[in-house]
Short mmCIF file of C-alpha atoms and ligand atoms in Angstrom, two decimals:
data_model
loop_
_atom_site.label_atom_id
_atom_site.label_comp_id
_atom_site.label_asym_id
_atom_site.label_seq_id
_atom_site.Cartn_x
_atom_site.Cartn_y
_atom_site.Cartn_z
CA MET A 1130 120.20 170.57 119.89
CA ARG A 1131 117.26 171.05 116.80
CA SER A 1132 118.43 173.80 115.06
CA THR A 1133 114.80 177.06 114.17
CA LEU A 1134 116.57 178.43 110.97
CA TYR A 1135 114.94 176.63 109.03
CA GLU A 1136 111.64 176.50 111.00
CA SER A 1137 108.07 176.01 109.02
CA GLU A 1138 105.79 173.44 108.18
CA VAL A 1139 107.15 171.43 105.05
CA PHE A 1140 111.45 171.56 106.82
CA GLY A 1141 109.55 169.92 109.92
CA MET A 1142 107.37 166.95 107.13
CA ALA A 1143 111.15 166.61 105.93
CA CYS A 1144 112.81 166.18 109.06
CA ARG A 1145 109.65 163.74 109.75
CA GLN A 1146 110.89 161.23 107.42
CA PHE A 1147 114.52 162.04 107.94
CA ASP A 1148 113.94 160.99 111.91
CA ARG A 1149 111.66 157.98 110.29
CA ALA A 1150 113.68 156.29 108.69
CA ALA A 1151 117.09 156.92 110.85
CA ASP A 1152 114.76 155.47 113.43
CA LEU A 1153 114.77 152.34 111.32
CA LEU A 1154 118.85 152.75 110.46
CA ASN A 1155 119.34 152.64 113.99
CA MET A 1156 121.85 156.01 113.60
CA PRO A 1157 123.12 157.97 116.34
CA ALA A 1158 122.06 160.28 117.81
CA ASP A 1159 125.35 162.70 116.67
CA LEU A 1160 125.79 161.91 113.49
CA ARG A 1161 122.53 161.71 112.49
CA GLU A 1162 121.83 165.58 113.38
CA ARG A 1163 124.73 165.71 111.20
CA THR A 1164 123.34 164.08 108.53
CA LEU A 1165 119.94 166.25 109.12
CA TYR A 1166 120.85 169.80 109.02
CA PRO A 1167 121.98 171.92 106.41
CA ARG A 1168 125.56 172.59 105.81
CA ARG A 1169 125.41 176.60 105.62
CA CYS A 1170 122.87 179.17 103.34
CA LEU A 1171 122.44 182.57 101.84
CA SER A 1172 119.86 184.58 102.17
CA VAL A 1173 120.21 187.94 99.51
CA LEU A 1174 118.22 191.19 98.93
CA MET A 1175 118.55 192.48 95.52
CA PRO A 1176 117.35 195.58 93.81
CA VAL A 1177 115.98 194.93 90.52
CA ARG A 1178 114.86 197.82 88.56
CA LEU A 1179 112.02 197.35 86.75
CA ASP A 1180 110.83 198.51 83.61
CA ASP A 1181 109.39 202.27 83.91
CA GLY A 1182 111.76 202.82 86.14
CA ARG A 1183 111.60 202.22 89.67
CA VAL A 1184 113.73 200.02 92.13
CA GLU A 1185 111.80 196.65 92.90
CA ILE A 1186 113.96 194.44 96.79
CA PHE A 1187 113.74 190.95 95.99
CA GLU A 1188 114.62 187.94 98.74
CA GLY A 1189 116.49 185.46 97.02
CA HIS A 1190 117.98 181.98 99.23
CA ARG A 1191 120.40 179.32 98.12
CA VAL A 1192 120.48 176.64 100.67
CA GLN A 1193 123.57 173.35 100.19
CA HIS A 1194 122.40 170.68 102.66
CA HIS A 1195 126.13 168.76 101.57
CA LEU A 1196 128.97 168.53 100.12
CA THR A 1197 129.95 165.73 101.68
CA MET A 1198 129.30 163.35 98.27
CA GLY A 1199 130.76 165.93 96.00
CA PRO A 1200 129.25 169.16 94.93
CA CYS A 1201 126.20 170.29 95.97
CA LYS A 1202 123.57 170.53 93.63
CA GLY A 1203 120.04 171.49 91.93
CA GLY A 1204 117.34 173.44 90.88
CA VAL A 1205 115.90 177.44 91.65
CA ARG A 1206 112.88 178.34 92.13
CA TYR A 1207 110.88 181.35 91.42
CA HIS A 1208 107.46 181.47 93.20
CA PRO A 1209 105.86 184.58 95.24
CA GLY A 1210 105.32 181.89 98.00
CA VAL A 1211 109.82 180.51 98.60
CA HIS A 1212 110.29 180.77 101.62
CA ILE A 1213 113.88 179.41 103.36
CA GLY A 1214 112.39 177.05 105.42
CA GLU A 1215 111.22 175.09 102.17
CA VAL A 1216 114.35 175.78 99.60
CA ALA A 1217 115.81 173.86 102.81
CA ALA A 1218 113.44 170.83 102.83
CA LEU A 1219 114.28 170.68 99.36
CA ALA A 1220 117.39 170.30 99.46
CA MET A 1221 117.48 167.48 102.08
CA TRP A 1222 115.21 166.09 99.32
CA MET A 1223 118.00 166.54 96.82
CA THR A 1224 121.17 165.60 98.90
CA TRP A 1225 118.31 162.11 99.07
CA LYS A 1226 117.58 162.05 95.83
CA CYS A 1227 121.23 161.45 94.98
CA SER A 1228 122.15 159.19 97.32
CA LEU A 1229 119.46 156.83 96.30
CA LEU A 1230 120.36 157.08 92.74
CA GLY A 1231 124.36 156.16 93.44
CA LEU A 1232 125.11 160.54 92.18
CA PRO A 1233 128.35 162.04 93.56
CA TYR A 1234 126.44 164.87 94.24
CA GLY A 1235 125.31 167.08 97.75
CA GLY A 1236 121.31 168.21 97.85
CA ALA A 1237 120.68 171.62 97.17
CA LYS A 1238 118.17 174.43 96.63
CA GLY A 1239 117.30 177.99 95.56
CA GLY A 1240 114.36 179.84 95.86
CA VAL A 1241 113.40 183.80 95.16
CA LYS A 1242 110.28 184.96 96.53
CA VAL A 1243 108.22 186.49 93.18
CA ASP A 1244 105.89 185.81 90.96
CA PRO A 1245 107.03 185.30 87.21
CA SER A 1246 104.45 185.81 85.98
CA LYS A 1247 104.48 189.13 86.38
CA LEU A 1248 107.44 190.50 85.34
CA SER A 1249 108.24 191.70 81.79
CA PRO A 1250 111.08 189.06 80.09
CA GLY A 1251 113.15 191.71 80.81
CA GLU A 1252 112.95 192.33 84.06
CA LEU A 1253 113.23 188.58 84.81
CA GLU A 1254 116.77 188.76 82.83
CA ARG A 1255 118.22 191.17 85.36
CA LEU A 1256 116.37 189.48 88.19
CA SER A 1257 117.88 186.23 87.01
CA ARG A 1258 121.20 188.39 86.49
CA ARG A 1259 121.47 189.95 89.64
CA TYR A 1260 120.95 186.86 91.73
CA MET A 1261 123.88 184.26 89.62
CA TYR A 1262 126.25 187.16 90.18
CA GLU A 1263 125.19 187.45 94.42
CA MET A 1264 125.32 183.85 94.37
CA THR A 1265 129.15 183.48 91.84
CA PRO A 1266 130.70 183.08 95.68
CA PHE A 1267 129.10 180.75 97.19
CA VAL A 1268 128.16 178.54 93.57
CA GLY A 1269 131.20 176.62 90.85
CA PRO A 1270 131.22 174.21 88.90
CA GLN A 1271 132.65 171.86 91.68
CA VAL A 1272 131.35 173.29 93.84
CA ASP A 1273 127.54 173.69 93.72
CA VAL A 1274 125.65 173.26 90.05
CA MET A 1275 122.69 174.83 89.71
CA ALA A 1276 119.25 173.83 87.50
CA PRO A 1277 115.58 174.80 86.63
CA ASP A 1278 112.58 173.85 89.36
CA VAL A 1279 108.94 175.54 89.24
CA GLY A 1280 109.01 179.43 87.73
CA THR A 1281 112.21 178.93 85.96
CA ASN A 1282 113.20 176.79 82.68
CA ALA A 1283 115.92 176.46 80.33
CA GLN A 1284 116.38 180.02 78.98
CA THR A 1285 116.45 181.73 83.15
CA MET A 1286 119.66 179.10 83.35
CA ALA A 1287 121.32 180.29 80.09
CA TRP A 1288 121.23 183.68 82.18
CA MET A 1289 122.89 182.24 84.61
CA MET A 1290 125.50 180.40 83.14
CA ASP A 1291 126.37 184.06 81.06
CA THR A 1292 126.38 186.30 84.38
CA TYR A 1293 128.74 183.99 86.43
CA SER A 1294 131.12 182.83 82.74
CA ASN A 1295 130.88 186.92 82.54
CA GLU A 1296 132.47 186.46 86.17
CA LYS A 1297 134.74 184.46 85.98
CA GLY A 1298 136.08 185.33 82.21
CA HIS A 1299 135.67 182.11 79.89
CA THR A 1300 132.67 180.68 79.48
CA GLU A 1301 131.32 178.42 82.46
CA PRO A 1302 129.06 175.58 80.88
CA ALA A 1303 129.29 173.08 84.28
CA ILE A 1304 128.04 175.55 86.72
CA VAL A 1305 124.17 175.36 85.32
CA THR A 1306 122.77 172.44 84.05
CA GLY A 1307 119.04 172.47 82.13
CA LYS A 1308 121.09 175.24 79.75
CA PRO A 1309 119.56 175.14 76.20
CA PRO A 1310 121.39 172.76 73.61
CA GLU A 1311 123.01 175.39 72.01
CA VAL A 1312 125.06 177.01 75.47
CA GLY A 1313 125.74 173.38 76.43
CA GLY A 1314 122.53 172.14 77.17
CA SER A 1315 122.22 167.80 76.65
CA LEU A 1316 119.83 166.51 74.38
CA GLY A 1317 116.55 165.30 76.05
CA ARG A 1318 117.11 167.12 80.30
CA LYS A 1319 114.09 169.05 79.24
CA GLU A 1320 111.43 166.11 79.51
CA ALA A 1321 113.34 164.48 81.62
CA THR A 1322 112.41 164.96 84.53
CA GLY A 1323 108.35 163.81 82.76
CA ARG A 1324 109.58 160.78 80.69
CA GLY A 1325 111.27 159.69 84.69
CA VAL A 1326 108.20 159.93 85.66
CA ALA A 1327 105.78 158.30 83.17
CA HIS A 1328 108.61 155.03 82.39
CA LEU A 1329 108.11 154.98 86.51
CA SER A 1330 104.16 154.36 85.89
CA ARG A 1331 104.05 152.32 83.71
CA ARG A 1332 106.85 149.95 85.62
CA ARG A 1333 104.30 149.93 88.21
CA LEU A 1334 101.22 149.22 85.44
CA GLU A 1335 103.44 145.76 84.15
CA THR A 1336 103.92 144.39 88.04
CA LEU A 1337 100.81 144.83 88.56
CA LYS A 1338 99.77 144.08 84.76
CA ILE A 1339 97.55 146.56 84.56
CA PRO A 1340 97.60 146.91 80.22
CA ALA A 1341 98.44 150.88 79.36
CA ASN A 1342 95.88 150.61 76.94
CA ARG A 1343 93.37 150.25 80.02
CA ALA A 1344 94.84 152.33 82.20
CA THR A 1345 94.12 156.05 82.88
CA ALA A 1346 95.97 158.85 84.75
CA ILE A 1347 95.27 162.26 86.08
CA VAL A 1348 98.04 164.69 86.62
CA GLN A 1349 97.79 167.96 88.40
CA GLY A 1350 100.44 171.17 86.22
CA PHE A 1351 100.82 171.35 83.05
CA GLY A 1352 104.93 172.67 83.64
CA ASN A 1353 108.01 171.31 82.95
CA VAL A 1354 107.51 168.07 84.67
CA GLY A 1355 103.33 167.65 84.45
CA SER A 1356 102.85 168.58 80.42
CA TYR A 1357 105.35 165.95 79.55
CA ALA A 1358 104.70 163.20 81.79
CA ALA A 1359 101.63 164.00 80.15
CA LEU A 1360 102.18 163.97 77.04
CA ASP A 1361 104.73 160.81 77.28
CA LEU A 1362 101.50 158.47 79.14
CA HIS A 1363 99.02 159.35 76.25
CA ALA A 1364 101.73 158.81 73.80
CA SER A 1365 101.62 154.94 75.30
CA GLY A 1366 98.40 154.78 75.25
CA VAL A 1367 97.51 155.71 78.46
CA LYS A 1368 94.07 157.59 78.15
CA VAL A 1369 94.80 160.53 80.58
CA VAL A 1370 91.20 161.61 81.79
CA GLY A 1371 92.50 164.71 84.27
CA ILE A 1372 95.16 167.72 84.69
CA GLY A 1373 95.54 170.94 85.97
CA ASP A 1374 97.53 174.13 86.60
CA ALA A 1375 97.38 177.13 89.26
CA THR A 1376 94.20 178.15 86.41
CA VAL A 1377 92.15 175.68 85.72
CA SER A 1378 91.34 171.38 86.11
CA PHE A 1379 90.42 169.71 83.20
CA HIS A 1380 88.03 166.37 83.21
CA ASN A 1381 87.37 164.25 80.54
CA PRO A 1382 86.22 160.44 81.24
CA ALA A 1383 86.82 159.41 77.64
CA GLY A 1384 90.22 161.29 77.62
CA LEU A 1385 91.81 164.04 77.04
CA ASP A 1386 93.89 165.45 73.80
CA ILE A 1387 97.30 165.80 75.35
CA PRO A 1388 99.42 166.94 72.09
CA SER A 1389 96.69 169.83 71.58
CA ALA A 1390 96.86 171.01 75.15
CA PHE A 1391 100.25 170.88 75.38
CA GLU A 1392 100.25 172.70 72.61
CA HIS A 1393 98.07 175.52 74.24
CA GLN A 1394 100.31 175.57 77.57
CA THR A 1395 103.63 176.30 75.27
CA ARG A 1396 102.19 179.04 73.26
CA HIS A 1397 100.57 181.00 76.33
CA GLY A 1398 102.26 179.99 79.49
CA SER A 1399 99.41 177.71 81.08
CA LEU A 1400 95.98 176.07 80.40
CA ALA A 1401 93.86 179.02 81.10
CA GLY A 1402 91.82 179.54 77.61
CA TRP A 1403 92.42 175.98 76.66
CA ARG A 1404 88.80 174.02 75.25
CA GLY A 1405 89.37 170.45 75.23
CA GLY A 1406 86.81 169.26 78.21
CA ASP A 1407 85.40 170.54 81.45
CA THR A 1408 86.17 172.12 84.02
CA LEU A 1409 86.23 171.25 87.44
CA PRO A 1410 87.96 172.87 90.84
CA ASN A 1411 90.90 172.94 90.72
CA ALA A 1412 90.71 171.20 94.64
CA GLU A 1413 88.37 168.14 93.11
CA LEU A 1414 90.79 166.58 89.71
CA LEU A 1415 93.15 164.56 92.98
CA VAL A 1416 89.80 162.61 93.73
CA GLN A 1417 88.89 161.79 90.52
CA PRO A 1418 88.67 157.96 89.61
CA CYS A 1419 92.43 156.79 87.48
CA THR A 1420 94.80 154.30 87.92
CA VAL A 1421 97.30 156.59 88.26
CA LEU A 1422 97.65 159.97 90.04
CA ALA A 1423 100.51 162.11 88.92
CA PRO A 1424 100.74 165.00 91.09
CA CYS A 1425 103.21 166.85 89.22
CA ALA A 1426 103.11 170.77 90.92
CA MET A 1427 103.90 172.01 94.32
CA GLU A 1428 104.36 170.05 98.22
CA ARG A 1429 101.23 169.18 100.07
CA VAL A 1430 98.53 168.17 97.57
CA ILE A 1431 98.23 165.12 98.88
CA THR A 1432 96.95 164.99 102.62
CA HIS A 1433 94.40 163.51 105.20
CA GLU A 1434 91.80 165.02 104.39
CA ASN A 1435 92.06 163.77 100.98
CA ALA A 1436 93.93 160.72 100.83
CA PRO A 1437 91.15 158.94 102.40
CA LYS A 1438 88.74 159.71 99.18
CA LEU A 1439 91.58 159.39 96.71
CA ARG A 1440 90.60 156.38 93.88
CA CYS A 1441 93.68 155.57 92.10
CA ARG A 1442 96.05 152.60 92.15
CA ILE A 1443 99.07 153.98 91.86
CA ILE A 1444 100.68 157.84 92.82
CA ALA A 1445 103.72 158.77 90.91
CA GLU A 1446 105.27 161.73 92.86
CA GLY A 1447 106.09 164.24 90.16
CA ALA A 1448 106.24 167.16 92.48
CA ASN A 1449 108.61 167.41 95.39
CA GLY A 1450 107.25 167.24 98.97
CA PRO A 1451 103.15 166.18 97.59
CA THR A 1452 101.55 163.96 100.25
CA THR A 1453 101.84 165.26 104.00
CA ASN A 1454 103.01 162.76 106.91
CA ARG A 1455 99.97 162.82 107.64
CA ALA A 1456 98.34 161.43 104.56
CA ASP A 1457 101.72 159.05 103.94
CA GLU A 1458 100.06 157.35 107.21
CA VAL A 1459 96.50 157.75 105.67
CA LEU A 1460 98.01 156.36 102.62
CA ALA A 1461 99.78 153.04 104.48
CA ALA A 1462 96.57 152.24 106.40
CA ARG A 1463 94.73 151.76 103.00
CA GLY A 1464 97.36 149.71 101.30
CA ASP A 1465 95.83 149.95 98.40
CA ILE A 1466 97.62 152.39 96.55
CA ASP A 1467 100.93 151.73 95.46
CA LEU A 1468 103.60 154.55 96.43
CA ILE A 1469 106.46 155.83 93.93
CA PRO A 1470 108.61 158.57 96.28
CA ASP A 1471 109.37 161.83 95.01
CA VAL A 1472 113.24 160.94 95.85
CA LEU A 1473 112.84 157.96 92.98
CA CYS A 1474 110.01 158.94 91.17
CA ASN A 1475 111.05 162.79 89.43
CA SER A 1476 114.89 162.46 89.77
CA GLY A 1477 115.56 161.98 85.98
CA GLY A 1478 116.18 165.20 86.43
CA VAL A 1479 119.20 165.12 88.18
CA VAL A 1480 119.81 162.39 86.28
CA VAL A 1481 120.31 163.44 82.38
CA SER A 1482 122.03 167.37 85.03
CA TYR A 1483 124.35 165.24 85.83
CA PHE A 1484 125.36 163.85 81.96
CA GLU A 1485 124.76 167.06 80.75
CA TRP A 1486 127.39 168.17 83.86
CA LEU A 1487 129.78 165.37 82.58
CA GLN A 1488 128.83 165.94 79.01
CA ASN A 1489 130.51 169.21 80.19
CA LEU A 1490 133.31 169.09 82.10
CA ALA A 1491 134.22 166.48 78.65
CA ASN A 1492 133.55 168.32 76.96
CA ASP A 1493 132.49 165.60 74.84
CA TYR A 1494 128.39 165.44 73.64
CA TRP A 1495 126.20 162.71 73.85
CA THR A 1496 122.98 161.26 71.06
CA ARG A 1497 119.94 161.59 72.81
CA GLU A 1498 119.52 157.90 72.39
CA ARG A 1499 122.50 157.66 74.91
CA VAL A 1500 120.85 159.60 77.02
CA ASP A 1501 117.85 158.14 77.45
CA THR A 1502 119.22 153.99 77.71
CA LYS A 1503 121.00 155.70 80.46
CA LEU A 1504 118.62 157.70 82.10
CA PHE A 1505 116.10 154.50 82.16
CA GLU A 1506 118.61 151.91 83.45
CA MET A 1507 119.46 153.55 86.39
CA LEU A 1508 115.62 154.79 86.87
CA ASP A 1509 115.22 151.77 86.85
CA ALA A 1510 118.27 149.89 89.17
CA ALA A 1511 116.79 152.32 91.54
CA ASP A 1512 113.34 151.49 90.73
CA ARG A 1513 114.10 147.71 92.33
CA ARG A 1514 117.16 148.44 94.60
CA MET A 1515 114.09 150.49 96.61
CA GLY A 1516 111.22 147.58 95.88
CA GLU A 1517 113.98 145.07 97.67
CA ARG A 1518 114.32 146.88 100.90
CA SER A 1519 111.19 147.73 100.90
CA ARG A 1520 110.23 143.64 100.96
CA GLU A 1521 113.47 142.74 103.18
CA LEU A 1522 112.46 145.39 106.07
CA GLY A 1523 108.16 145.68 105.42
CA VAL A 1524 108.40 149.12 104.97
CA PRO A 1525 106.75 150.84 102.42
CA SER A 1526 107.92 151.98 99.82
CA ARG A 1527 109.36 155.83 100.43
CA LEU A 1528 110.53 154.99 103.72
CA ALA A 1529 112.60 151.78 102.27
CA ALA A 1530 114.39 154.26 99.47
CA LEU A 1531 114.84 156.94 102.28
CA THR A 1532 116.75 154.64 104.73
CA LEU A 1533 118.80 153.82 101.29
CA GLY A 1534 119.42 157.27 100.18
CA ILE A 1535 119.87 158.95 103.95
CA GLY A 1536 121.55 155.39 105.08
CA ARG A 1537 124.80 155.88 102.51
CA VAL A 1538 125.13 158.98 103.48
CA ALA A 1539 125.48 159.06 106.62
CA GLU A 1540 128.10 156.10 105.68
CA ALA A 1541 130.20 158.92 103.99
CA LYS A 1542 129.81 161.20 106.95
CA ARG A 1543 130.96 158.35 109.26
CA LEU A 1544 134.21 157.30 107.54
CA ARG A 1545 135.47 160.68 106.35
CA GLY A 1546 134.18 161.61 110.38
CA LEU A 1547 135.00 165.01 110.96
CA PHE A 1548 137.41 168.51 110.96
CA PRO A 1549 139.19 169.92 111.48
P1 LIG B 854 107.03 174.51 86.33
O1 LIG B 854 107.66 175.95 86.97
O2 LIG B 854 107.20 174.10 84.89
O3 LIG B 854 105.65 174.12 86.77
C1 LIG B 854 104.74 173.71 87.41
C2 LIG B 854 102.89 173.58 87.38
O4 LIG B 854 102.61 173.37 88.87
C3 LIG B 854 102.64 174.66 86.50
O5 LIG B 854 101.34 174.35 85.44
C4 LIG B 854 101.43 175.60 87.74
O6 LIG B 854 100.45 176.73 86.83
C5 LIG B 854 101.05 174.41 88.83
N1 LIG B 854 100.47 174.25 89.62
C6 LIG B 854 101.19 175.94 90.39
N2 LIG B 854 100.76 175.49 91.54
C7 LIG B 854 99.80 174.92 91.08
C8 LIG B 854 97.73 174.45 92.43
N3 LIG B 854 98.42 175.59 93.41
N4 LIG B 854 97.06 173.56 91.39
C9 LIG B 854 97.86 172.74 90.62
N5 LIG B 854 98.66 173.28 89.77
C10 LIG B 854 99.72 173.61 90.17
O7 LIG B 854 107.38 173.51 87.82
P2 LIG B 854 107.68 172.27 87.19
O8 LIG B 854 109.96 172.28 86.41
O9 LIG B 854 107.33 171.63 86.62
O10 LIG B 854 108.02 170.60 88.72
C11 LIG B 854 107.19 171.08 89.05
C12 LIG B 854 107.83 169.70 90.40
O11 LIG B 854 108.36 168.74 89.97
C13 LIG B 854 107.78 171.41 91.51
O12 LIG B 854 107.98 169.37 92.58
C14 LIG B 854 109.56 170.53 91.43
O13 LIG B 854 110.48 171.01 92.64
C15 LIG B 854 109.37 168.92 91.21
N6 LIG B 854 110.79 168.56 90.89
C16 LIG B 854 110.97 169.79 89.43
C17 LIG B 854 111.75 169.52 88.27
C18 LIG B 854 112.32 169.40 86.94
O14 LIG B 854 113.46 169.46 86.24
N7 LIG B 854 111.58 170.51 86.44
C19 LIG B 854 112.91 168.23 88.49
C20 LIG B 854 112.28 167.38 89.93
C21 LIG B 854 111.68 167.71 90.95
#
């Protein structure tokens, strides 16, 4: 039976992606449902005291998609648009991503319906501690390990780790990843997702025989993922001609000064007020000409309406779920754009989160060089597997990646059988 618990546009989109892959895998109906649906979720209403003395109630969720391959793993999002259906879709994508990369995790995701820019640091700390307090019976280093996502960062993770550790009576760094290195975070984690996006984009440029210094890029979203992706592409000689965040977008065909934009964003928290290029409406950023288009913000920004107008050679999906099902069809029909799907393209973050978890469990900390070498090895290996599968089945890269990710989970479920 198809459950309506998570009904929403984005969950429907993740289900349609799943169905296409499951069809290709000839997955039997009973295994299909078990593999598709999240195992469990916890929703909470959290009272938090604001600085002016009032108490506000915030809605929070955590969805654990699978416990079949090991603990669940996934970020926590603070955003006004958070909805349990979106959280469930993001948890599902995390499962396929971890499986594709060969990580011993199932997927999870958390979210709080809040605009973090409207809260003071003290309010954010109280909200984050409350969220982790509510989740404490539901998570654990061998059950479910959180990480940053949209609207959260290393500081959020430090508060959450501290809260969990106080509840347990001992320091437990492995309960979250993406922490500051001073409290057990891994070197290279903060940059990992964006650097992975840049690395895989360069790999595609090599395949297409386009030298980096003849390529251009546009990056939508200038938070953790987008800013490091832009910085890394810029450092390797790619001319970044467009960037944007929720507040403003900039374009300059001669190239933007990305280190300056990065410094502005670090100091002010957004690109608003930066003076480095001509501004243009956010919706127009994606359709400007470029070699690499990297959506690194939110879901469902490449649609059947703008997909025919894209003027790029490569799409590097830094965000989760940036391309709708109908846009995928348009891109497949066009056939002139190479797509690096989200489950591979932004997996650098969870790969280094995995390294962080290993380091925490072993109390043995790695050099930056060891992190980077192993990260790029794992991304390249998954990229190769995806390319081989795509050629073997004659299907687009997203479908190839999903059949690998979904197929491994379904096979593990079949082998483990049903309990009790
Ligand atoms: P973030 O909060 O650090 O940054 C989000 C950025 O997107 C901000 O610059 C924000 O202004 C911008 N943005 C939001 N709405 C926008 C809109 N409508 N138009 C243009 N820009 C908009 O978040 P992040 O961690 O960089 O995550 C971005 C995406 O990458 C999300 O889809 C997230 O799930 C995915 N992701 C993040 C990680 C990670 O390690 N942080 C890992 C894998 C995937």
